[in-house]
Tab-separated table of C-alpha atoms and ligand atoms in Angstrom:
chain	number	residue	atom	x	y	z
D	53	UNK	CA	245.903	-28.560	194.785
D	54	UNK	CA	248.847	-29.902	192.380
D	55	UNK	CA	249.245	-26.391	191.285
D	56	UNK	CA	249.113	-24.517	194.358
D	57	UNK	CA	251.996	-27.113	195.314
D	58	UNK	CA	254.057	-26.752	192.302
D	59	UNK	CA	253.330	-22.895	192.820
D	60	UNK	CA	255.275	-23.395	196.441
D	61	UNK	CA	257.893	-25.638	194.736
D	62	UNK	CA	258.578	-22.939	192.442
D	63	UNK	CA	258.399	-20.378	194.937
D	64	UNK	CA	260.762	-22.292	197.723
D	65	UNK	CA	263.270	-22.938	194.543
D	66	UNK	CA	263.114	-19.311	193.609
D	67	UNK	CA	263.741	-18.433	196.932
D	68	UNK	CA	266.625	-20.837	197.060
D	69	UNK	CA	268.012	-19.281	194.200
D	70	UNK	CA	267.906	-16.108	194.728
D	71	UNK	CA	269.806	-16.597	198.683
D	72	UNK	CA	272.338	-18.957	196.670
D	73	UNK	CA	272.951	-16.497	194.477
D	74	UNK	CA	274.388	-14.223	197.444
D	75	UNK	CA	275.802	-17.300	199.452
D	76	UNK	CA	277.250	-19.475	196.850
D	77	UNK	CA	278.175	-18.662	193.792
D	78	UNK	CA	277.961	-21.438	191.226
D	79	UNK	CA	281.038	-23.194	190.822
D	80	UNK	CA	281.968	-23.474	187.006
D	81	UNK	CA	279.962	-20.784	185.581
D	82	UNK	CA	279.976	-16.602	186.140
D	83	UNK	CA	277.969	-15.270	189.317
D	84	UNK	CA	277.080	-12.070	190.478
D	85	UNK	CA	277.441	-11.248	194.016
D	86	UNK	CA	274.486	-8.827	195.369
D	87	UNK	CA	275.721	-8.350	198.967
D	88	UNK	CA	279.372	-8.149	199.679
D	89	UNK	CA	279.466	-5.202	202.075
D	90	UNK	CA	280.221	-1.529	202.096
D	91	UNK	CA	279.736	-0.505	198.851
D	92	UNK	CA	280.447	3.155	197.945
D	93	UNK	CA	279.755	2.756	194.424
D	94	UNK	CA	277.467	1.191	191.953
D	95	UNK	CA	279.949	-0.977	190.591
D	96	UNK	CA	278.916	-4.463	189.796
D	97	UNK	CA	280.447	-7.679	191.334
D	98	UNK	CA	280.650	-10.875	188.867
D	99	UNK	CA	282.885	-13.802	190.396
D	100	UNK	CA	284.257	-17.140	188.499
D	101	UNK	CA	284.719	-20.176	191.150
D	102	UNK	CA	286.340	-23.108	189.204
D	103	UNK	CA	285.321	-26.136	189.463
D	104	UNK	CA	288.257	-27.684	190.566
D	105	UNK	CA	289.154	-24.642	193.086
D	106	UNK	CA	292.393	-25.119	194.650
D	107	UNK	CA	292.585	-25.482	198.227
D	108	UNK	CA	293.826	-21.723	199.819
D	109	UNK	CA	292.901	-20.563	196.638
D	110	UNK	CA	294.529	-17.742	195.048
D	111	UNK	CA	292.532	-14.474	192.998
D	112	UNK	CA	292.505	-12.892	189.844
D	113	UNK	CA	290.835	-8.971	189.952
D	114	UNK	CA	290.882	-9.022	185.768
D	115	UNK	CA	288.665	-5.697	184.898
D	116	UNK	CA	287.138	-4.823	181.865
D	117	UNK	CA	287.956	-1.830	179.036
D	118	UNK	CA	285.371	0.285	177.972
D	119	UNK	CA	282.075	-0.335	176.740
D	120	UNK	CA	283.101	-3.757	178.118
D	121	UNK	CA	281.171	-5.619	181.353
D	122	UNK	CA	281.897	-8.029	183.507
D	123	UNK	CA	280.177	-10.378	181.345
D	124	UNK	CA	282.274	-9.688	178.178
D	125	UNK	CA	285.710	-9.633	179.858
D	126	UNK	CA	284.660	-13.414	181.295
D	127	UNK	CA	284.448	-14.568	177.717
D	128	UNK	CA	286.732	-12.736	175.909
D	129	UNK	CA	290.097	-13.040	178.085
D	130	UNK	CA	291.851	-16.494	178.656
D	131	UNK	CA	291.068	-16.183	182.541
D	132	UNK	CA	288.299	-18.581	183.175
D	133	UNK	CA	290.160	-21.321	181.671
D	134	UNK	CA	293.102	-20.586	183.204
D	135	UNK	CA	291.171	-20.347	186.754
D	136	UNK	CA	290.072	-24.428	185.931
D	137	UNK	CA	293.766	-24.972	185.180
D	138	UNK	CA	295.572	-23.351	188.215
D	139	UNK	CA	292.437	-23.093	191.128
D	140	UNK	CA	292.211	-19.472	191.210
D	141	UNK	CA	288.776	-17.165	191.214
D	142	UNK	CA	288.705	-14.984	189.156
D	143	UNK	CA	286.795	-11.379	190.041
D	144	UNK	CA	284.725	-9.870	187.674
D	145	UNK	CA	284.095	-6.120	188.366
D	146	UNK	CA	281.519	-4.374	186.348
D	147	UNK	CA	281.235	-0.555	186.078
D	148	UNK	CA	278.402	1.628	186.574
D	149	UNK	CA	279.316	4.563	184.708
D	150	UNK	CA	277.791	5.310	181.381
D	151	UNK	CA	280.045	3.545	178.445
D	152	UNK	CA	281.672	1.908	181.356
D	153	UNK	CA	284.889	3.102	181.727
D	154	UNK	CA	285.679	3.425	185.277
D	155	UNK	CA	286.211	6.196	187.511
D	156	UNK	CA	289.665	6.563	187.432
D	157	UNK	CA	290.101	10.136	188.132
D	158	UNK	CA	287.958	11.529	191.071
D	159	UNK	CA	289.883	12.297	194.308
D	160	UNK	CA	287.769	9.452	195.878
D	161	UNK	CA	288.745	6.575	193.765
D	162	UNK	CA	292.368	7.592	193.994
D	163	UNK	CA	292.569	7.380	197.685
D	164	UNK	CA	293.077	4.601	199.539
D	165	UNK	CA	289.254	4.169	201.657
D	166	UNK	CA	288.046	7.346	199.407
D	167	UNK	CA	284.794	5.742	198.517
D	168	UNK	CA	285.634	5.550	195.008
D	169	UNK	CA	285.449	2.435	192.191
D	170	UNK	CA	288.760	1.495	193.927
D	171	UNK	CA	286.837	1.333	197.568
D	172	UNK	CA	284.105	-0.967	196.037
D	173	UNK	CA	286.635	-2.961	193.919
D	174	UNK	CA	288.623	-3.573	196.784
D	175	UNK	CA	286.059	-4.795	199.191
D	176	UNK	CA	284.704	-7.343	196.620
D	177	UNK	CA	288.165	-8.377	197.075
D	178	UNK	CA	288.234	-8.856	200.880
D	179	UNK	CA	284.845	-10.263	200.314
D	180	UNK	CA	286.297	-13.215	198.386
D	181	UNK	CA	289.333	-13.951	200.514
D	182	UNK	CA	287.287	-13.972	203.499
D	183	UNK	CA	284.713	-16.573	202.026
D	184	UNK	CA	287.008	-18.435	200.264
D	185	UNK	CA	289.842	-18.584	202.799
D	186	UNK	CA	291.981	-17.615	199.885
D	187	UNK	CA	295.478	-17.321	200.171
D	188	UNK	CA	296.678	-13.285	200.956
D	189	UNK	CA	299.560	-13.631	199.241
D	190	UNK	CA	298.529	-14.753	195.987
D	191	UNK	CA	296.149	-12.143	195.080
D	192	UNK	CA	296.294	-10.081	191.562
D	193	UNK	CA	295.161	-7.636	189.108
D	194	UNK	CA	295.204	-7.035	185.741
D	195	UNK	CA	292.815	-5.480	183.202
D	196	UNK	CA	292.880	-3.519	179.563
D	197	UNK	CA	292.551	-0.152	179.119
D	198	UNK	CA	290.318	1.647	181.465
D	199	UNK	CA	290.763	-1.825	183.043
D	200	UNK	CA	294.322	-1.536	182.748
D	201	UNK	CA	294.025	2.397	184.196
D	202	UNK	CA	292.097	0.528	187.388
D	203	UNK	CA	295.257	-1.849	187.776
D	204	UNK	CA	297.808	0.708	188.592
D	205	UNK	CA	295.289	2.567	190.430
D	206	UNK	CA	294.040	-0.832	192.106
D	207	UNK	CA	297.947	-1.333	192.756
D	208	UNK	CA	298.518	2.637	194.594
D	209	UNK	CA	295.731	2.551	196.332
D	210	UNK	CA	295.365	-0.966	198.020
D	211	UNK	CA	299.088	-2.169	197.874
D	212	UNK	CA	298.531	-4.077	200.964
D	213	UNK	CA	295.942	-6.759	198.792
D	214	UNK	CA	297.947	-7.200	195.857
D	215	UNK	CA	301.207	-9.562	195.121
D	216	UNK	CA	301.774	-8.309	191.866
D	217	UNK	CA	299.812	-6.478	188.933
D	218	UNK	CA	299.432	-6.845	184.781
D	219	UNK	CA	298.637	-3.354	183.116
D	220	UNK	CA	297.363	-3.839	179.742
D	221	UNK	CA	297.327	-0.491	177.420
D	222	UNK	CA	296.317	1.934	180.645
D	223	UNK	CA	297.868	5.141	181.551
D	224	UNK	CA	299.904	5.359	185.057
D	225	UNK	CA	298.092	5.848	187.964
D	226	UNK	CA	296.685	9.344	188.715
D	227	UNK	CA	297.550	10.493	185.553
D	228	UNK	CA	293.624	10.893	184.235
D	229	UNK	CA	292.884	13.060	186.943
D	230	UNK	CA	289.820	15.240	187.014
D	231	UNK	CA	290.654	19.116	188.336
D	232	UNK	CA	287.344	19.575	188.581
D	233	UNK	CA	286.570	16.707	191.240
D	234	UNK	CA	284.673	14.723	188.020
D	235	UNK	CA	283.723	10.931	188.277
D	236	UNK	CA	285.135	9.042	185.853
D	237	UNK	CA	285.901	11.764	183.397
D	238	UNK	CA	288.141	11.993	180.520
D	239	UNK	CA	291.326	13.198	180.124
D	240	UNK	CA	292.433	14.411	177.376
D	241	UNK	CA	295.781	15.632	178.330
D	242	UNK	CA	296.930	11.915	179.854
D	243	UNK	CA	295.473	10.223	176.885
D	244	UNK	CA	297.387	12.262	174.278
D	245	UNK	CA	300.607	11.603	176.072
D	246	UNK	CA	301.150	15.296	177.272
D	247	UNK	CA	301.790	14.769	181.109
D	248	UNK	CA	305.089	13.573	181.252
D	249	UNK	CA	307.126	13.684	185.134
D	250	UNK	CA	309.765	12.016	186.404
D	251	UNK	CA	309.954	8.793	187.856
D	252	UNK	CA	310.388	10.674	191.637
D	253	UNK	CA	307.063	12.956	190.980
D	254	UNK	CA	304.943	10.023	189.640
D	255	UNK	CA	305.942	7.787	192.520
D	256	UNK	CA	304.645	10.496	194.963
D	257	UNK	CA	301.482	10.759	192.861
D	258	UNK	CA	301.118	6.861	194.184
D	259	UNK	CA	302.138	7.552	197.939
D	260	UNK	CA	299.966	10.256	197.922
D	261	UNK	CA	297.024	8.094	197.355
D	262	UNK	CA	297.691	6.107	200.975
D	263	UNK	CA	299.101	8.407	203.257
D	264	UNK	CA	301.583	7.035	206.062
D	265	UNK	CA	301.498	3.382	204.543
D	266	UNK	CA	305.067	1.833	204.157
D	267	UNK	CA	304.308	-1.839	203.941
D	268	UNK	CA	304.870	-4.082	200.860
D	269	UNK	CA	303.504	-3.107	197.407
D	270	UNK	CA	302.858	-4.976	194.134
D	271	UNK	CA	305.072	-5.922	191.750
D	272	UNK	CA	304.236	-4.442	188.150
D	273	UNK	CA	304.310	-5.492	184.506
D	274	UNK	CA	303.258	-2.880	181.510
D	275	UNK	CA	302.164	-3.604	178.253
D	276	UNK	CA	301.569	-1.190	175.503
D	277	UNK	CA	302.158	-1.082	171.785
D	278	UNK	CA	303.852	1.752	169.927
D	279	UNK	CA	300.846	2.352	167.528
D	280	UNK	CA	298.509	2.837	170.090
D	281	UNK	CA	296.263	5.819	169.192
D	282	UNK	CA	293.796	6.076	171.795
D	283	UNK	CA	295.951	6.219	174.932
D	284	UNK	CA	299.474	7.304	173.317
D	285	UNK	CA	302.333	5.053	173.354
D	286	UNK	CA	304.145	7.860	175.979
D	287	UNK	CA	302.346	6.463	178.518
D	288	UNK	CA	303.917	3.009	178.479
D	289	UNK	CA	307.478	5.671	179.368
D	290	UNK	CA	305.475	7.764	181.867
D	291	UNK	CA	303.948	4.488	183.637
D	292	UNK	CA	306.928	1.767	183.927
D	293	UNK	CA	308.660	5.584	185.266
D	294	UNK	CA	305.964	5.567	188.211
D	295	UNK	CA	306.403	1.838	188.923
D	296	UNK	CA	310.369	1.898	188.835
D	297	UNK	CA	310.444	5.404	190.876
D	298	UNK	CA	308.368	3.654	193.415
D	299	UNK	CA	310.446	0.629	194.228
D	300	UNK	CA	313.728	3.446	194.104
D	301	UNK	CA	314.978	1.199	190.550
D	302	UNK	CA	317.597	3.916	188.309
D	303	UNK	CA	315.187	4.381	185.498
D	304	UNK	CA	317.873	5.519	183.057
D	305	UNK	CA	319.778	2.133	183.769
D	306	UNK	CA	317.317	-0.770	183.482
D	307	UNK	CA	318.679	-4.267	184.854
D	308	UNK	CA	318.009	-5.861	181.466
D	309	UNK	CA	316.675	-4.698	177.838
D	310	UNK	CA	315.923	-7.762	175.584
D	311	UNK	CA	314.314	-7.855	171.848
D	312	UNK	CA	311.787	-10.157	170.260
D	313	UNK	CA	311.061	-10.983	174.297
D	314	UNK	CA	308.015	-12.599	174.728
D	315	UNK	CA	307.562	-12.568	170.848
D	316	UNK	CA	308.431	-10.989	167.839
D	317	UNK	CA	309.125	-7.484	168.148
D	318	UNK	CA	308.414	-6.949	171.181
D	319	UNK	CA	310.998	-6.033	173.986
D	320	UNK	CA	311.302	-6.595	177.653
D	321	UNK	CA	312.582	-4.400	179.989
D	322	UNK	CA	313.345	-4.650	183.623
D	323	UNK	CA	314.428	-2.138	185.855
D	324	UNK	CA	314.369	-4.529	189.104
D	325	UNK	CA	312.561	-7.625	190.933
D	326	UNK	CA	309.188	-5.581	190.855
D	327	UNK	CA	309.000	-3.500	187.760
D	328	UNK	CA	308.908	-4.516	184.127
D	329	UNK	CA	307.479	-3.386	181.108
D	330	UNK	CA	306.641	-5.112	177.923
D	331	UNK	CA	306.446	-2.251	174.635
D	332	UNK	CA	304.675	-4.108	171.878
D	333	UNK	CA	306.337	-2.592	168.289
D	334	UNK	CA	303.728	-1.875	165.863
D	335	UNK	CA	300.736	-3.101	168.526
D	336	UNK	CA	297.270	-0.804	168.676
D	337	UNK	CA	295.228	-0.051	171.216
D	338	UNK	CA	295.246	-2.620	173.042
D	339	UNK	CA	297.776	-5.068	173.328
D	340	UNK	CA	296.455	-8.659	173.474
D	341	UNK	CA	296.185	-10.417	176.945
D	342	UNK	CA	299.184	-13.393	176.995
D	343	UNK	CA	297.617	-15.670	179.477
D	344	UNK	CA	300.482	-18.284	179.962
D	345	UNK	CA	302.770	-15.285	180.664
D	346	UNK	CA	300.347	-13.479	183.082
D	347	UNK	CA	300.849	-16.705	184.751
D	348	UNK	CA	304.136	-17.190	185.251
D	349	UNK	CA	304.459	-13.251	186.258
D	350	UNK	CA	301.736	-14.366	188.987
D	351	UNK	CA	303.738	-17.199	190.072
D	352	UNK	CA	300.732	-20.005	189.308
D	353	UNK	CA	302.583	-21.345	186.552
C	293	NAG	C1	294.407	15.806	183.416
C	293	NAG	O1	295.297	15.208	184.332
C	293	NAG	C2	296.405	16.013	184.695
C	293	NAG	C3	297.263	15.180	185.629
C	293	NAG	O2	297.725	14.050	184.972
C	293	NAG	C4	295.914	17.273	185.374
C	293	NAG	O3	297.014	18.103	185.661
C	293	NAG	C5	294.939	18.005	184.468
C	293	NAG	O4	294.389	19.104	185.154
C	293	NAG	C6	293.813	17.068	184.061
C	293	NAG	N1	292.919	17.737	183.099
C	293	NAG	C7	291.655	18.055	183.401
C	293	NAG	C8	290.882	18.682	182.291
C	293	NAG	O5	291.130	17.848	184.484
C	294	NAG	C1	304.999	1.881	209.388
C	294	NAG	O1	303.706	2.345	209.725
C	294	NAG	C2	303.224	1.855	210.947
C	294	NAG	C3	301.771	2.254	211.092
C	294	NAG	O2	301.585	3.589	210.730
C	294	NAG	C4	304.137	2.360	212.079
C	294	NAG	O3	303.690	1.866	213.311
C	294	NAG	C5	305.572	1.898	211.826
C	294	NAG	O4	306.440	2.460	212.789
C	294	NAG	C6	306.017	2.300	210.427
C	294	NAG	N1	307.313	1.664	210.150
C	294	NAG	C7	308.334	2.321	209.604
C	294	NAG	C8	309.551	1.516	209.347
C	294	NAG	O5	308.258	3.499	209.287
């Protein structure tokens, strides 16, 4: 009898568990979230709620590089402890693909409702300002490599969720496009630094991706480093020229140009209010996350 009711004790906890798990997610540590709705794509949803979570709270989308997770991003960038410092949540996506990059060049995740990465992404997302009441207007994204690829791609395709956006060694958006309609294929060409446009063509490339839409759009910051061999350093030119071509900034005549800005070697440059780009001078693949900075580019800080 004592076992058959510690056998329902365990089973009601279980139960209780596994419907928290959904409903709640554990404040303080990193949950997934099973049911979220519409989901398009296999892509895995991992949220952070602090535990001192501010009231209106504000969100991070921070999303992981290749061969990364959800899981690995959470420990090895500065956001969770900046989430306990400032209130934010902090969104965790996790790809699906196979050495989980993400799909960053089907027609589907570059259009805006396309049923792409970007679709899923986006809906976690609504997900979390709906059950958190978060505040609209304090919502980001940022992420390394193929994360960083997802952040201007986040940015054109959804520039009605996000405030601003932190690209961390990516390549601009549409840029790793598939011809052949493949799901999160490689691109060779992008990668090498071989599709260069101007600032006029690459902003289309983003309008292109939502149709008709002519509200507000995020402000954007780009990192890369000069040494980086894996996605070439031409792709910090081609990528600040989408993001100043789509605000209308003179790319040829930035507002400011400024050495050893944040640190050392590296230099600053802003073209206007809502573009700026950050080339890190002798910096690999991929430039290191500066947390404090992300901040105060967020506006938490
Ligand atoms: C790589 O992307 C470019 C656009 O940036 C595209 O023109 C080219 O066809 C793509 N390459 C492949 C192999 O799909
Ligand atoms: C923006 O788009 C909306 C919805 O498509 C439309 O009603 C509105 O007239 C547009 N505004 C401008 C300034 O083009």
């Amino acid at each position: 009898m004592r076992s058959l009711i510690s056998l329902v004790t365990l089973f009601v906890t279980l139960v209780s568990a596994a419907t928290l798990k959904v409903r709640a997610p554990t404040p303080g540590s990193l949950s997934q979230v099973t049911s979220f709705g519409k989901a398009p794509t296999k892509a895995a949803f991992y949220i952070y709620v602090p535990k001192k979570l501010a009231e209106s709270p504000g969100i991070v989308l921070a999303i992981h590089y290749c061969t990364g997770t959800a899981q690995q991003y959470y420990n090895n960038s500065p956001y969770k402890t900046l989430s306990e410092q400032y209130g934010f949540i902090v969104i965790y996506p996790s790809s699906p693909h196979s050495g989980t990059c993400w799909d960053v060049s089907s027609k589907a995740t570059l259009t805006h409702e396309g049923g792409g990465d970007s679709n899923t992404i986006a809906n976690m997302v609504l997900w979390t300002i709906n059950e958190y009441k978060a505040d609209k207007s304090k919502v980001f994204v940022t992420g390394t490599s193929s994360g960083a690829m997802m952040t201007n791609v986040m940015a054109a395709t959804y520039p009605d969720l996000f405030a601003a956006g932190i690209a961390y060694s990516g390549v601009p958006a549409g840029c790793f496009v598939s011809a052949s309609g493949g799901v999160d294929a490689w691109n060779g060409t992008c990668a090498d630094g071989r599709v260069n446009n101007t600032p006029q063509k690459w902003a289309q490339v983003v309008f292109d991706m939502y149709p008709g839409y002519n509200g507000t759009r995020p402000k954007m910051q780009i990192y890369h480093g000069s040494a980086d061999g894996t996605l070439r350093p031409s792709n910090y030119q081609e990528t600040t020229k989408q993001w100043a071509g789509v605000f209308g900034y003179d790319y040829e005549k930035p507002e400011s140009t400024k050495s050893n800005d944040p640190q050392s070697g590296y230099t600053r440059t802003i073209w206007g209010p809502k573009a700026q780009g950050i080339y890190a001078q002798g910096v690999g693949h991929s430039v290191n996350i500066r947390g404090a900075d992300d901040m105060k580019f967020f506006g938490f800080a």
